[in-house]
XYZ file of C-alpha atoms in Angstrom:
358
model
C 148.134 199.888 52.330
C 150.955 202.629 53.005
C 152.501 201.685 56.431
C 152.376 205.602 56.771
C 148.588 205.735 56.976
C 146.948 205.750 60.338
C 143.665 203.500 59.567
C 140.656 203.062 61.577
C 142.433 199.888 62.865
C 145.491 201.687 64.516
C 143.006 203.848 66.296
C 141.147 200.780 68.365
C 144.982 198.969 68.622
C 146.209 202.321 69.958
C 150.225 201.518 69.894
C 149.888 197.860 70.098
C 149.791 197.505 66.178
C 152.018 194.850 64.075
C 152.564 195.572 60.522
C 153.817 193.115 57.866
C 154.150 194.708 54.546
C 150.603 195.777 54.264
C 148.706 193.371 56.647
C 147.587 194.748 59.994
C 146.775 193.298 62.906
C 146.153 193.919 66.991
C 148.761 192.361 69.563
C 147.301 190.120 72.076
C 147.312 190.385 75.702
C 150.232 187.599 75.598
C 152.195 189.789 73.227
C 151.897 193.481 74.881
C 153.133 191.581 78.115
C 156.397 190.263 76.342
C 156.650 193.476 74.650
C 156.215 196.060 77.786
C 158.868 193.674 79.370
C 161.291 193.942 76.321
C 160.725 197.319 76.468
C 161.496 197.488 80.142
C 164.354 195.623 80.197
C 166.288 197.208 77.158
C 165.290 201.022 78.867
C 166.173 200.008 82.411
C 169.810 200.982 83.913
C 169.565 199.390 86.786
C 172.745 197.151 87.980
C 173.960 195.312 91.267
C 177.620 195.454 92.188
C 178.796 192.774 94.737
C 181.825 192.185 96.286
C 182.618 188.740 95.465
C 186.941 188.838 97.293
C 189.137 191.302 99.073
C 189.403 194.027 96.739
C 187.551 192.714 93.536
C 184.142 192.955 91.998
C 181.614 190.857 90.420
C 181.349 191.187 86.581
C 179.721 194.512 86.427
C 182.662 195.891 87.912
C 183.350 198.922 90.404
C 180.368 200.805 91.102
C 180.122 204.067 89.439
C 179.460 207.772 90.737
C 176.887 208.259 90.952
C 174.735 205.250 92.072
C 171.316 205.817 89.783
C 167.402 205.059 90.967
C 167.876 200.990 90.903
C 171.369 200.223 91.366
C 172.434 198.145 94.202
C 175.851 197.730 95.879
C 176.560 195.125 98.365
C 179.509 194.934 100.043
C 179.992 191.390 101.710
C 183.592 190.571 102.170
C 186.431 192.507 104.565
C 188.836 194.685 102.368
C 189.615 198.500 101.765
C 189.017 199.692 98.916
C 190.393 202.396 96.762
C 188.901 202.229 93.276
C 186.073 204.463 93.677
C 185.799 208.156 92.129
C 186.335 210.901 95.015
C 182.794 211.186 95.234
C 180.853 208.466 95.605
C 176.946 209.695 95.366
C 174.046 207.459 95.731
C 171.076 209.046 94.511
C 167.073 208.817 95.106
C 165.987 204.979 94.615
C 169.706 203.817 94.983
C 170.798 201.017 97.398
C 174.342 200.945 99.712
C 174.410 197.758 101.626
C 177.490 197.303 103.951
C 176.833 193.708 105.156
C 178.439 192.338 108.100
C 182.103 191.809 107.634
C 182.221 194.154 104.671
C 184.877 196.713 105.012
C 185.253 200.079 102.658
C 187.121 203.210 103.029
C 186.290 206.108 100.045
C 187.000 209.834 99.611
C 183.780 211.626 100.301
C 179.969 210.150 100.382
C 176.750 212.215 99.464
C 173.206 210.221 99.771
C 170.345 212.209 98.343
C 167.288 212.291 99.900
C 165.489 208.805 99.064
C 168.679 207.285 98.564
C 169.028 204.199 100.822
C 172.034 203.665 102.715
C 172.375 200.040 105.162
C 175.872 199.537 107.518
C 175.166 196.410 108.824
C 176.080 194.684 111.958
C 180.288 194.109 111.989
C 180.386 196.467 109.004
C 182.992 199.232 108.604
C 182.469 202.510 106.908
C 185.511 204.990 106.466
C 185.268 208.161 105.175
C 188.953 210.141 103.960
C 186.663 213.370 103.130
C 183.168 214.396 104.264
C 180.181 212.725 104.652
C 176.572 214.622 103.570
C 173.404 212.901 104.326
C 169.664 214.150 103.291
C 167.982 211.121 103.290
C 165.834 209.399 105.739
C 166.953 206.090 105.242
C 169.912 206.169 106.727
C 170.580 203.289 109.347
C 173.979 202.191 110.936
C 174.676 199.344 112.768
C 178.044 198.897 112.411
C 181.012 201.444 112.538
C 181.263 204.404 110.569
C 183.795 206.967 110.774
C 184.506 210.519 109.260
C 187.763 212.035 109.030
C 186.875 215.519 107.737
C 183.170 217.215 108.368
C 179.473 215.070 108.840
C 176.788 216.813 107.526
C 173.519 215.405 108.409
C 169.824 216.604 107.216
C 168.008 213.791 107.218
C 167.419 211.124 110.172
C 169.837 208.094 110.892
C 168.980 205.330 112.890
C 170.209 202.342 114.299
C 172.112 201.032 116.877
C 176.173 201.305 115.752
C 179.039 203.964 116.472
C 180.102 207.232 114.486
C 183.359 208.944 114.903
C 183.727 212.232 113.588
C 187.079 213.393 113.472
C 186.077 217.036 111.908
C 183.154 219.452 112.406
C 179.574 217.868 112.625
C 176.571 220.235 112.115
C 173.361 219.685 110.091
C 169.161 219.813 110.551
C 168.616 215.978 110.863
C 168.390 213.474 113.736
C 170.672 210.775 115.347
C 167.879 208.394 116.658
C 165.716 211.043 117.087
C 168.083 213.498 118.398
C 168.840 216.895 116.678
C 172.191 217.311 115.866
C 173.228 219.451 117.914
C 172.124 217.926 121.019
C 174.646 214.936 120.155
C 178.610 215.447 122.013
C 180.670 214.526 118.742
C 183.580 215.089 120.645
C 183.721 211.605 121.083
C 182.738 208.356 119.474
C 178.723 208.321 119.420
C 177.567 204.583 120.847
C 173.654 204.750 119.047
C 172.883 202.062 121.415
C 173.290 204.203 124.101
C 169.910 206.743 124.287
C 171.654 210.033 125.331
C 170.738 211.048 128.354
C 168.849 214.475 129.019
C 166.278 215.002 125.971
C 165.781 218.657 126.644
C 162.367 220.558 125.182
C 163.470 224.402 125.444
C 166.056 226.500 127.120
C 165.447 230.359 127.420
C 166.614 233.438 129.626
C 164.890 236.707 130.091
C 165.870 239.953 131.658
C 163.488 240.904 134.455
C 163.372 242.672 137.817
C 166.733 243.432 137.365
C 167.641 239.689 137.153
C 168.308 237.127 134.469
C 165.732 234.355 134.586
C 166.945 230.985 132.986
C 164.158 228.232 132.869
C 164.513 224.723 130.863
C 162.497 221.538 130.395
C 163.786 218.102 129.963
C 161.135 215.228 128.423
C 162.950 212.737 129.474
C 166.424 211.909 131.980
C 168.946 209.122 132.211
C 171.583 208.344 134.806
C 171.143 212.542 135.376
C 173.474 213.624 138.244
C 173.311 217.978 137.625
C 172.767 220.671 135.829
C 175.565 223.651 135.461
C 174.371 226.834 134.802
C 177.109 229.094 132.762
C 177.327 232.380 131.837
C 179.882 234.361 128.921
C 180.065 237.827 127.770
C 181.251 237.038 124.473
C 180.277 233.712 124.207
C 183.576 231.568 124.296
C 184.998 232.361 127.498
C 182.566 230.496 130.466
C 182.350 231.161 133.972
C 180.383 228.421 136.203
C 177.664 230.514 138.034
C 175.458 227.395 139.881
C 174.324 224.017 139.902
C 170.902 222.365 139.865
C 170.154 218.590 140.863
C 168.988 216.399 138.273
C 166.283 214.382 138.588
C 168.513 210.682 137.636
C 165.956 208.612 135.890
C 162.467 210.136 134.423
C 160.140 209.843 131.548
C 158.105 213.077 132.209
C 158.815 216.564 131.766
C 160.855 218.290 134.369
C 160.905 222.452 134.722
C 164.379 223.775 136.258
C 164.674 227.463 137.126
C 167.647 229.491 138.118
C 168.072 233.032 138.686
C 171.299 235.180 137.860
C 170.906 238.007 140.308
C 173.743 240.038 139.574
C 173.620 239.935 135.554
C 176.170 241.859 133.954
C 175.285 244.702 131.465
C 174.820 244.290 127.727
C 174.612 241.022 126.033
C 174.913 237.839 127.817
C 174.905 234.372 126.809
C 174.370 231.769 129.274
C 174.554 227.618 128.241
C 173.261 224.430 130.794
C 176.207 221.413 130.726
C 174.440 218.329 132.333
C 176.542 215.781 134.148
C 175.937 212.238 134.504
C 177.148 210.039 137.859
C 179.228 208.426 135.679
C 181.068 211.689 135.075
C 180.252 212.415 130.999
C 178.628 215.375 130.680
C 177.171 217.378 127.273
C 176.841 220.491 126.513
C 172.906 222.120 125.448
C 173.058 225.214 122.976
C 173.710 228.203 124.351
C 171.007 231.475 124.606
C 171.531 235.646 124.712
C 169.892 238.091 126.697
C 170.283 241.777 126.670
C 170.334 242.903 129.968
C 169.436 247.075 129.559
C 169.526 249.437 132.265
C 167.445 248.955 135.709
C 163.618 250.168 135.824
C 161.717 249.882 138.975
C 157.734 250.606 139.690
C 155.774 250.897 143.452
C 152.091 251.718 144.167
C 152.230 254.685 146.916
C 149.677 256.627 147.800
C 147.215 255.738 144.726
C 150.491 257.003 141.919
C 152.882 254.959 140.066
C 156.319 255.797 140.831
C 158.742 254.712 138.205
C 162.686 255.192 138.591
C 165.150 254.484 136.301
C 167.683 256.673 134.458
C 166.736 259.688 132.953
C 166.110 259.434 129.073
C 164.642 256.045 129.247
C 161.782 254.776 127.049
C 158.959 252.988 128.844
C 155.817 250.867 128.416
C 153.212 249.895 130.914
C 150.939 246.463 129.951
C 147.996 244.850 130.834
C 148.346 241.387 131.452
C 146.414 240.785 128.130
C 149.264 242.703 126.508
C 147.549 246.100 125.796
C 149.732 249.258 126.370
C 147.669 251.356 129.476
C 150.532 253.923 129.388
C 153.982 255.263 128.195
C 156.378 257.811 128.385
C 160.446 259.088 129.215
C 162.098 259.208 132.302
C 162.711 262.742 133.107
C 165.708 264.329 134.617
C 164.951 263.551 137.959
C 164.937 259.851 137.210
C 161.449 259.224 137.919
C 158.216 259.383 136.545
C 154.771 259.719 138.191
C 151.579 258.171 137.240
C 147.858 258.187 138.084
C 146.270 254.932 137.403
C 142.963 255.988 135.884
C 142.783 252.803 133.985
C 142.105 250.545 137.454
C 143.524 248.178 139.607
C 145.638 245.068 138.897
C 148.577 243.505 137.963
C 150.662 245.474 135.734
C 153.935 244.740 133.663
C 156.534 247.752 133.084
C 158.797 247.075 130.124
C 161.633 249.394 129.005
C 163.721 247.240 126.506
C 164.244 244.045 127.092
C 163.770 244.722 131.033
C 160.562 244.134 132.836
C 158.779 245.043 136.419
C 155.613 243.899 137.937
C 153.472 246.250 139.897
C 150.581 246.121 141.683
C 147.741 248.686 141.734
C 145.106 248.286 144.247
């Protein structure tokens, strides 16, 4: 029998076939278990790298850059160490473990998502370059630090300290909290749950005043809220103060009202204080405050003033246009409210009036 021809035998073995010159026969389940494992083995990459002194390996040596699906490095013992590639990468299915008392310092660190990255308890993590996380299984319980920029855009937990000497920016979460809630102008305690979780911030332009409104879900150790406003958004003036409510686990609305808004765009940003005297800053949010429109009900007409050229819109409060038109010359416009009585919402721009038509 040619070992070439594909018999009705081969079919039923499928690839589990053994050939001696031209005898044929199926493996048994025994056999395709030792085989698949052979197999396995010889194909598999996977390696562990383990610390086992200051400064030295075990026999596999150094880890390499990047860390594939598999590979495992555990770092148990205190040292610094300097023998790793500028970029140390550890890739979807690969394993970091910084055990307590191990101590590393690299270049720059990238974890894809699904990599797996542990900083234990007493474990120290420097970083000469950047540090880029995507991956959601990220936790730190010792310290890590970043001399350069922290990019994170996945979610890191635990209960540790990180120290960012550079920039900090990303989409992903600190224990839950988006980045950019977080005050990385000092060393970040994880233990420590920050305290004001705020839910929205937003200003609007009406009645000729700004209205800033914000929610917090929950408040610790909350002293005030600072309401401050900027023209171009990097110099700040302080324009009031709210009370916080200290401690709370429900929602809490906070209102203020800038009645003398400047013209044009304005930015305006809440700090929040704690009794302790830390404070943090919330992002900050634009309005355009456009020229003044006002509306009255008199003698069954709408009177609208405003200056002359200006585009308006009157609403419904189910949002359907009832009316519109340009301010004339005069500076006013006249209307006859065929459509009925109500509440009614003028809108020229980004500024709004309420009237009332009886």
């Amino acid at each position: 029998m040619s070992p070439y021809n594909i018999n009705e035998k081969d079919m039923i073995c499928s690839s589990f076939v053994y050939r001696f010159g031209d005898s044929v026969r199926c493996l048994d389940k025994a056999e395709k278990l030792l085989l698949m494992l052979m197999l396995l083995a010889f194909s598999s990459s996977a390696t562990t790298y383990t610390t086992i002194s200051t400064g030295t390996w075990d026999a596999n040596g150094a880890p390499p850059s990047p860390l594939l699906s598999g590979d495992v490095v555990n770092v148990n013992h205190d040292g610094v160490y300097f023998d790793w590639p500028n970029t140390v990468t550890i890739q979807s299915g690969a394993t970091f473990n910084i055990n307590n008392g191990g101590n590393i310092q690299l270049m720059n660190l990238v974890i894809d998502d699904g990599g797996i990255m542990t900083l234990g308890a007493g474990g120290i993590l420097r970083s000469v370059g950047s540090i880029t996380n995507n991956s959601d299984h990220v936790v730190i319980d010792g310290e890590l630090t970043d001399n350069s920029s922290f990019v994170n855009n996945g979610a890191i937990t635990g209960s540790g300290t990180i120290t960012v000497s550079g920039s900090a920016s990303g989409s992903g979460t600190v224990n839950g909290t988006n980045m950019d809630d977080v005050d990385w102008s000092e060393e970040v305690d994880m233990s420590e749950p920050l305290p004001v979780t705020l839910v929205f911030l937003r200003a609007k332009f009406q009645n000729d005043q700004v209205v800033i409104e914000w929610l917090t879900s929950s408040e610790t150790n909350n002293n005030y809220f600072s309401i401050e406003r900027s023209k171009s958004g990097d110099d700040w003036e302080v324009i009031g103060e709210l009370a916080g409510s200290g401690n709370s686990n429900s929602n809490r609305s906070y209102m203020y009202i800038d009645r003398q808004p400047q013209k044009g765009r304005i930015y305006y940003r809440i700090k929040q204080t704690d009794f302790d005297g830390k404070f943090e800053y919330f992002d900050a949010v634009k309005v355009n405050v456009g020229a003044s429109i006002h509306a009255v009900f008199a003698n069954s007409l709408i009177q609208i003033t405003g200056e002359p050229g200006t585009h308006w819109l009157l609403f419904d409060l189910q949002g359907h246009v009832k009316q519109s038109g340009i301010i004339a010359h005069s500076g006013m416009a006249i209307l006859n409210p065929t459509f009925g009585s109500g509440l009614f919402v003028l809108k020229s721009g980004e500024s709004t009036y309420k009237v009332s038509v009886r």
